[in-house]
Structures are given as C-alpha cells and as structure tokens.
Tab-separated table of C-alpha atoms in Angstrom:
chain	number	residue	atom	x	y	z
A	399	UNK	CA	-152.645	-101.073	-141.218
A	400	UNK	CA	-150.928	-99.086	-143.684
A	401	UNK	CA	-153.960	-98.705	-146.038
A	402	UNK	CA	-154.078	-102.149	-146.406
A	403	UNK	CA	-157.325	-104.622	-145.272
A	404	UNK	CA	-157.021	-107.731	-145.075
A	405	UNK	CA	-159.946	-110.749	-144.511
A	406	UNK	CA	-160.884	-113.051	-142.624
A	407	UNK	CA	-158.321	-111.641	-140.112
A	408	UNK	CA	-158.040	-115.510	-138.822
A	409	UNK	CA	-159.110	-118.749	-140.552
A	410	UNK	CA	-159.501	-122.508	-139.609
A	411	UNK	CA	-159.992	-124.909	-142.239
A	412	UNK	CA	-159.126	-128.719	-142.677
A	413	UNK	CA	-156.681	-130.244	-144.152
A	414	UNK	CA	-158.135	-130.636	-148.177
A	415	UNK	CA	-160.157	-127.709	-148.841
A	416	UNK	CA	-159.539	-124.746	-150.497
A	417	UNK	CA	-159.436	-121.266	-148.877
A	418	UNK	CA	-159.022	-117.356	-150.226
A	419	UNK	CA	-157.712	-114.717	-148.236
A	420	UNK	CA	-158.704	-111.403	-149.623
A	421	UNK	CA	-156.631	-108.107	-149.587
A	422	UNK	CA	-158.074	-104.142	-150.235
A	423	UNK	CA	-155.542	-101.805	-150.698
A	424	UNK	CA	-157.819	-98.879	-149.513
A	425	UNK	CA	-156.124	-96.046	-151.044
A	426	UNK	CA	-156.029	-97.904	-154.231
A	427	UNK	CA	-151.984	-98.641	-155.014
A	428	UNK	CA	-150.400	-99.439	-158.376
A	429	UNK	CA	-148.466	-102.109	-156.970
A	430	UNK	CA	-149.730	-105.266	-154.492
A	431	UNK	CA	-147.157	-107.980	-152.680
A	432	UNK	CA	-148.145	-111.468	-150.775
A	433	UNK	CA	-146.165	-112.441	-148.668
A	434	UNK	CA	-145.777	-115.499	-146.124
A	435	UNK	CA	-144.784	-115.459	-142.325
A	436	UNK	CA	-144.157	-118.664	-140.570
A	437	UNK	CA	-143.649	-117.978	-136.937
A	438	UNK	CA	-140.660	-116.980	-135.397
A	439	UNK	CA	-139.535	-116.402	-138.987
A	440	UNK	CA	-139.353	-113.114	-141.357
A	441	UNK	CA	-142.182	-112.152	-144.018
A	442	UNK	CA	-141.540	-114.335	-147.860
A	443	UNK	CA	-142.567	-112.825	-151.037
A	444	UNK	CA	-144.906	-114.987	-152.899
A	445	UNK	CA	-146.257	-112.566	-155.526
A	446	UNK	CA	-147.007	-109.255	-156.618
A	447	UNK	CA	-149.143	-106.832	-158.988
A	448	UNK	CA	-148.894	-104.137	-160.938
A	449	UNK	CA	-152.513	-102.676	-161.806
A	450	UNK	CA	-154.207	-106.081	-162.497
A	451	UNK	CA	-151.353	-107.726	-164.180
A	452	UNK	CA	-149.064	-110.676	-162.089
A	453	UNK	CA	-145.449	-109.196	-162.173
A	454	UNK	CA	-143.709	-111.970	-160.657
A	455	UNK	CA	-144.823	-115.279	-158.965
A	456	UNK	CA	-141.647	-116.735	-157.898
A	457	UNK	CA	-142.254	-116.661	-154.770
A	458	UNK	CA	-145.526	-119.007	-154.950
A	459	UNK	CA	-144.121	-122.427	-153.454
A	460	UNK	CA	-146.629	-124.673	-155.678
A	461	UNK	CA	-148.964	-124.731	-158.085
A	462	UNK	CA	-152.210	-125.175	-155.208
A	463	UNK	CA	-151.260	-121.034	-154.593
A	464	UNK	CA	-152.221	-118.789	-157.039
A	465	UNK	CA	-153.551	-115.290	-156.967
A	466	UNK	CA	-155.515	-112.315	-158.519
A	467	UNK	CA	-156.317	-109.082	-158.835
A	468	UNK	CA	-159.396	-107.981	-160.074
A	469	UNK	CA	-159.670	-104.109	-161.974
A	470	UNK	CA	-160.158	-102.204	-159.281
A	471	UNK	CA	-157.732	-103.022	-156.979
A	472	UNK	CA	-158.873	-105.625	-154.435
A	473	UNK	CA	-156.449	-109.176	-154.834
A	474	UNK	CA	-157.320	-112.869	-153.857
A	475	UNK	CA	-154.809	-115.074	-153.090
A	476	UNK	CA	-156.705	-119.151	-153.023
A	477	UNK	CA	-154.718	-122.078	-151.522
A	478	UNK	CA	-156.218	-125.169	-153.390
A	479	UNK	CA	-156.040	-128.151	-151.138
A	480	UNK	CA	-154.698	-126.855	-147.805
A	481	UNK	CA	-151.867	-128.725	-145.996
A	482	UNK	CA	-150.939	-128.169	-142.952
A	483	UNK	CA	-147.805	-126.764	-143.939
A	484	UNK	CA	-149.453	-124.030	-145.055
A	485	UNK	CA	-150.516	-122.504	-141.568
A	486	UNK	CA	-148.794	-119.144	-141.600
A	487	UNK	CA	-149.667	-115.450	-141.135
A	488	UNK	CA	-150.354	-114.500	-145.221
A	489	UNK	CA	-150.016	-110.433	-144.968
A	490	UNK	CA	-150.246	-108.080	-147.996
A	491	UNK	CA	-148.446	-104.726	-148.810
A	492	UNK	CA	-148.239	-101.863	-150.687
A	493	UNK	CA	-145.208	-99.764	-152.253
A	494	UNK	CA	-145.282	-96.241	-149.515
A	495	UNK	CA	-142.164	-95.223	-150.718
A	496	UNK	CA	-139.062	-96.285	-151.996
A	497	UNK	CA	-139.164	-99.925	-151.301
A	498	UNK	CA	-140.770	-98.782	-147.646
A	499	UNK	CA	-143.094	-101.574	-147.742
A	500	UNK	CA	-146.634	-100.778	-146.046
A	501	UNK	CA	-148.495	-104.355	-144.429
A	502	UNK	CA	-152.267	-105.176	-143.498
A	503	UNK	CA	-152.266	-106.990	-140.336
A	504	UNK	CA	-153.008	-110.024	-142.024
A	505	UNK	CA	-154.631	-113.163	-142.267
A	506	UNK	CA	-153.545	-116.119	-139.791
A	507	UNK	CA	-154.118	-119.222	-141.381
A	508	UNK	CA	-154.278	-122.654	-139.757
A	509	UNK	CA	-154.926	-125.584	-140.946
A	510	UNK	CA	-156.342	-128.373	-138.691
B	963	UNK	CA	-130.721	-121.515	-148.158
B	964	UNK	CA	-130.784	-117.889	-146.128
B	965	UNK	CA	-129.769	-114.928	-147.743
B	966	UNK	CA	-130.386	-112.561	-144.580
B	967	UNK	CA	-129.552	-113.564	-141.738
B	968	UNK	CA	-130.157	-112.416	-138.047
B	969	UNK	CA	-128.101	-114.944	-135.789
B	970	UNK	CA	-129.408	-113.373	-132.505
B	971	UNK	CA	-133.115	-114.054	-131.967
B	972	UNK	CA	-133.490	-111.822	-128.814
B	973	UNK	CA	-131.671	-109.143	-127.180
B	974	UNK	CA	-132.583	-107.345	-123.937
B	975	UNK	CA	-130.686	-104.102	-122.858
B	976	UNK	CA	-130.916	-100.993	-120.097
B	977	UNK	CA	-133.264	-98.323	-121.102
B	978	UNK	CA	-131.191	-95.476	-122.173
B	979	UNK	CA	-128.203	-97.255	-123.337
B	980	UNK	CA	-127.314	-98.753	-126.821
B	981	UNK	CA	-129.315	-101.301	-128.999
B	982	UNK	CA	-127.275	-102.701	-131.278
B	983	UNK	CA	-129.050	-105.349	-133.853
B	984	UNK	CA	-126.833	-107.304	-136.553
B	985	UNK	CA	-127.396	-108.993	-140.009
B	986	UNK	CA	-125.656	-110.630	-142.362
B	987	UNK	CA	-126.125	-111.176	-146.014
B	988	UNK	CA	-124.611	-113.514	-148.854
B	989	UNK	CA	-125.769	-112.642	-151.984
B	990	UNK	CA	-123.475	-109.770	-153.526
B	991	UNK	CA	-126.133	-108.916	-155.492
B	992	UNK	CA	-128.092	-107.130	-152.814
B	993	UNK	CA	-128.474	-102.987	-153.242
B	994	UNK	CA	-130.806	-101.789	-150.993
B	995	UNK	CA	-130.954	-102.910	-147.159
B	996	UNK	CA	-133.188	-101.936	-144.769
B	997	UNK	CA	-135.204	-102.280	-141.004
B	998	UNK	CA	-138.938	-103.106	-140.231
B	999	UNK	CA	-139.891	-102.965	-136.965
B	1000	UNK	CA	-143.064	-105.270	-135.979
B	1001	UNK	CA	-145.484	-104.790	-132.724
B	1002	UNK	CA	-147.261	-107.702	-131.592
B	1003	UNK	CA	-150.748	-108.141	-133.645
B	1004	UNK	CA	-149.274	-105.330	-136.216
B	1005	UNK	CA	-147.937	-106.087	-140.087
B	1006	UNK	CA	-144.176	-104.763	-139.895
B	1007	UNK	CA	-143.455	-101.397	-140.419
B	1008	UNK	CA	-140.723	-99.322	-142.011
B	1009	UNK	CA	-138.051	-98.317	-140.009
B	1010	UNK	CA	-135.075	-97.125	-141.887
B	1011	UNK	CA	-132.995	-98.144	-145.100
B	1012	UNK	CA	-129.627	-97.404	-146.570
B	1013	UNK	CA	-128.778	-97.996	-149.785
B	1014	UNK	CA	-125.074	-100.245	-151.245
B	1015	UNK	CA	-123.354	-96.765	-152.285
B	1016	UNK	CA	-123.601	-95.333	-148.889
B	1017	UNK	CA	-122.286	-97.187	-145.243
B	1018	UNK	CA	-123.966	-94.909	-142.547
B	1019	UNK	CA	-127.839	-94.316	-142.540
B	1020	UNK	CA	-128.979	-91.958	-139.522
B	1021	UNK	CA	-132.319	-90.701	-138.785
B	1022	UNK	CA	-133.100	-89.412	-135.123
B	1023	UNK	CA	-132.017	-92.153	-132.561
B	1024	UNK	CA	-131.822	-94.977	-135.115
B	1025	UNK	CA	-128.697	-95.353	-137.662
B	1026	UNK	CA	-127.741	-98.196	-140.186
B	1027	UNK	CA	-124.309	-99.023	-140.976
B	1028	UNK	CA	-123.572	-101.129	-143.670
B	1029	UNK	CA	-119.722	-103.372	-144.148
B	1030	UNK	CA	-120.137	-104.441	-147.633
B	1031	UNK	CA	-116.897	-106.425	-147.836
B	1032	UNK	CA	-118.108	-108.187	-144.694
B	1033	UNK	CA	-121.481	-108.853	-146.198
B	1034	UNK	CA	-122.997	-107.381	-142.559
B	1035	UNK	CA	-125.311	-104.361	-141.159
B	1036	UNK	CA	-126.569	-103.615	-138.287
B	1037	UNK	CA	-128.694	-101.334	-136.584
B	1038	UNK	CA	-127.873	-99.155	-133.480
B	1039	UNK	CA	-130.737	-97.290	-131.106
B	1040	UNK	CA	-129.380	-95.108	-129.009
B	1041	UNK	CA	-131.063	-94.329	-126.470
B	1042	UNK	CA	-132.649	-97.115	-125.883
B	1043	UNK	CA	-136.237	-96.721	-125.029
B	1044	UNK	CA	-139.430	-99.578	-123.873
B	1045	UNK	CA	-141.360	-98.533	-126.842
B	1046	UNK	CA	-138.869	-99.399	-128.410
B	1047	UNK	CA	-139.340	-102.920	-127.586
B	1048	UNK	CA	-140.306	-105.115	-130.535
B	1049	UNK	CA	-139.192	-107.696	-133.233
B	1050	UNK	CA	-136.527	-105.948	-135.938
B	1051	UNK	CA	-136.586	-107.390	-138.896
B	1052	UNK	CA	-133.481	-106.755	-141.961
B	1053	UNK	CA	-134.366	-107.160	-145.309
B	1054	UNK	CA	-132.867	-106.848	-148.570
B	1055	UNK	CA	-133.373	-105.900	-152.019
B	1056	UNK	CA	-131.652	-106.627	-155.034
B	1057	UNK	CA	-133.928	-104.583	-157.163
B	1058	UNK	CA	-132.045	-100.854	-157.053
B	1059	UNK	CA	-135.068	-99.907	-155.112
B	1060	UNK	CA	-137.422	-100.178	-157.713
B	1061	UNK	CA	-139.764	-103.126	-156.413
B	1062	UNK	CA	-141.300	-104.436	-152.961
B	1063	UNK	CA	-139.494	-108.264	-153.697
B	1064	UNK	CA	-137.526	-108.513	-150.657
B	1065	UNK	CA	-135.486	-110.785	-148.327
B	1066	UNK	CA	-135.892	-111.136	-144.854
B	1067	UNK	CA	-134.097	-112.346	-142.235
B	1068	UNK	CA	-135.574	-114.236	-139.163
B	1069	UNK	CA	-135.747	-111.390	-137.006
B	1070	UNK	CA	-134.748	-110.288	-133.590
B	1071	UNK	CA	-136.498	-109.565	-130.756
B	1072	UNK	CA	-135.891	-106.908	-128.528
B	1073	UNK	CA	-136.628	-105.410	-125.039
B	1074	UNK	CA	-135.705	-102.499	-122.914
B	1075	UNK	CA	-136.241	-102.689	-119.698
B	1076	UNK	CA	-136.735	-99.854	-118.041
C-alpha cells in the first residue's frame, strides 16, 4: 500500500527471541515512520528517518526496540527479547503530502 | 494519558443520510488535525485535514470542522454511502505540518447500511 512493503506480512515467535520486521519504501522517500497498532486502538509513532539518519525515537517504548535504515532506503525495526506485550500490527509510512501519511499494510506480530 | 480521543467506538447510520464522527483533543499545542480512513486488511489512508487557523475543511461529501475553544472536531459524510463503511481514525499534529509524528485517537467504526 501506498508505496510502502512491508515483511513478513505476519509473524509468530516465542516469547524471548528477537525478531525484525523489514520496511521498503518503493518509490524511495526522504522520510520513514514506525508506528504501533494494538487492536481496537489507533496507529503510535515509535520512530522515524530522514535519509539514513534517526530523527526522533520517542516513540520507542524500551530499549529491546530499536531501528535502522540502511543507505538506500529500506529500514529494520528488531524487537530484542519479545514479550508478549509486544503483539501488535507494526506498519510503516511515508510523508505523500503535507503530513498525509501513506502506510504498508503491515506486519502483524504475535508473540506466543 | 490520551491526547485524541474518539469516545464513540461504532456508529451505524441510513445510507444516504448524515455521518457524523467526533474527536476531542487536550493538548493546546496541536496545529494540524486530520482523518484516516482504514479498510479491513489495509494500512489507513488519508482522508482529509484542516489545519488550527481555519474551522471548516470541505472536500466533496466529506467536511471537517474544527471548535478550538472546545478542544473538539468532527467529521460529517453526507451522503452517507456502504463504501463508506470503515474505521475513521483523527489524528493530530503538533508539528505545523512539517513531520509525520502524529496522535491518534482510538478510532471509530462505521457502517451504512444500505
């Protein structure tokens, strides 16, 4: 969606180990947001790029999230030591317009 | 704490007549408001936006009013229509439009019925 892949599109993994979700802005976009959805709630910023470099991480609720982006375009965002807490829908945009956000479809993450 | 809020988690209405989907917000700080409508198995996507110096947004069947003394939007459809159907989302920006940070609020569901 909206220029943006996203993979896996769903992932299972147990409680402990560590997982990366990977975004591709296609049409290659200065600017790159994470955000989180829990369900039945609204999309959370976590963190976004400029180019390569991490703007703002604010949004990252501990230090087991972190996230890159590689020259080129393509971002990784790695939970260290999943919890279960962390089951969500982890979706990726880019800037279309004027704040008009543009999101992949997303990764749903659960964590068993 | 939530800074957007959407207090009514569904809403079902009569094709053809009015929608009408409400927010509220707390921090003063916010500029820029604006819609995302979501399909199921879809990201959201951008519906319409109005910015803090202006309190009527209209494009087509869809229009944003903002009460910035009462902290509130809300967003009207009129007519109604089933593909219209979906989750609304309001989010917020406190940015002047510049970046993509934004708050959103819990969402609301909606259906037409035809």
């Amino acid at each position: 969606g909206a220029g943006v892949s996203q993979s896996p599109r769903y992932k299972v993994t147990k409680r402990g180990q560590d997982v990366a979700l990977r975004c591709d802005p296609i049409s290659g976009h200065v600017s790159l947001y994470w955000y989180r959805q829990a369900l039945g709630q609204g999309p959370e910023f976590l963190t976004y790029f400029n180019y390569e470099a991490q703007q703002d991480k604010s949004g990252l609720p501990n230090d087991r999230f972190s996230a890159e982006r590689a020259e080129g375009s393509i971002s990784t965002l790695t939970i260290q030591r999943t919890e279960q807490r962390d089951s969500a829908m982890y979706r990726c945009a880019v800037v279309l317009g004027q704040l008009m956000l543009g999101f992949g479809q997303g990764t749903r993450l659960t964590v068993v | 704490d939530q800074q957007v809020k959407q207090n009514s988690p569904s809403l079902s209405v009569q094709e053809g007549r009015i929608s009408i989907l409400n927010c509220d917000y707390t921090n003063s700080m916010f500029d820029y408001f604006l819609w995302y409508k979501k399909y199921p198995a879809e990201g959201p996507t951008f519906l319409i936006s109005i910015s803090s110096i202006k309190d009527k947004n209209e494009d087509g069947r869809f229009t944003v009013f903002l009460n910035k003394s009462a902290k509130h939007l809300s967003l009207h459809i009129v007519p109604s229509q089933p593909g219209d159907s979906a989750v609304y989302f309001c989010a917020a920006s406190a940015g002047s439009g510049n970046t993509g940070k934004l708050i959103f609020g819990q969402g609301t569901t909606l259906q037409v019925k035809p």
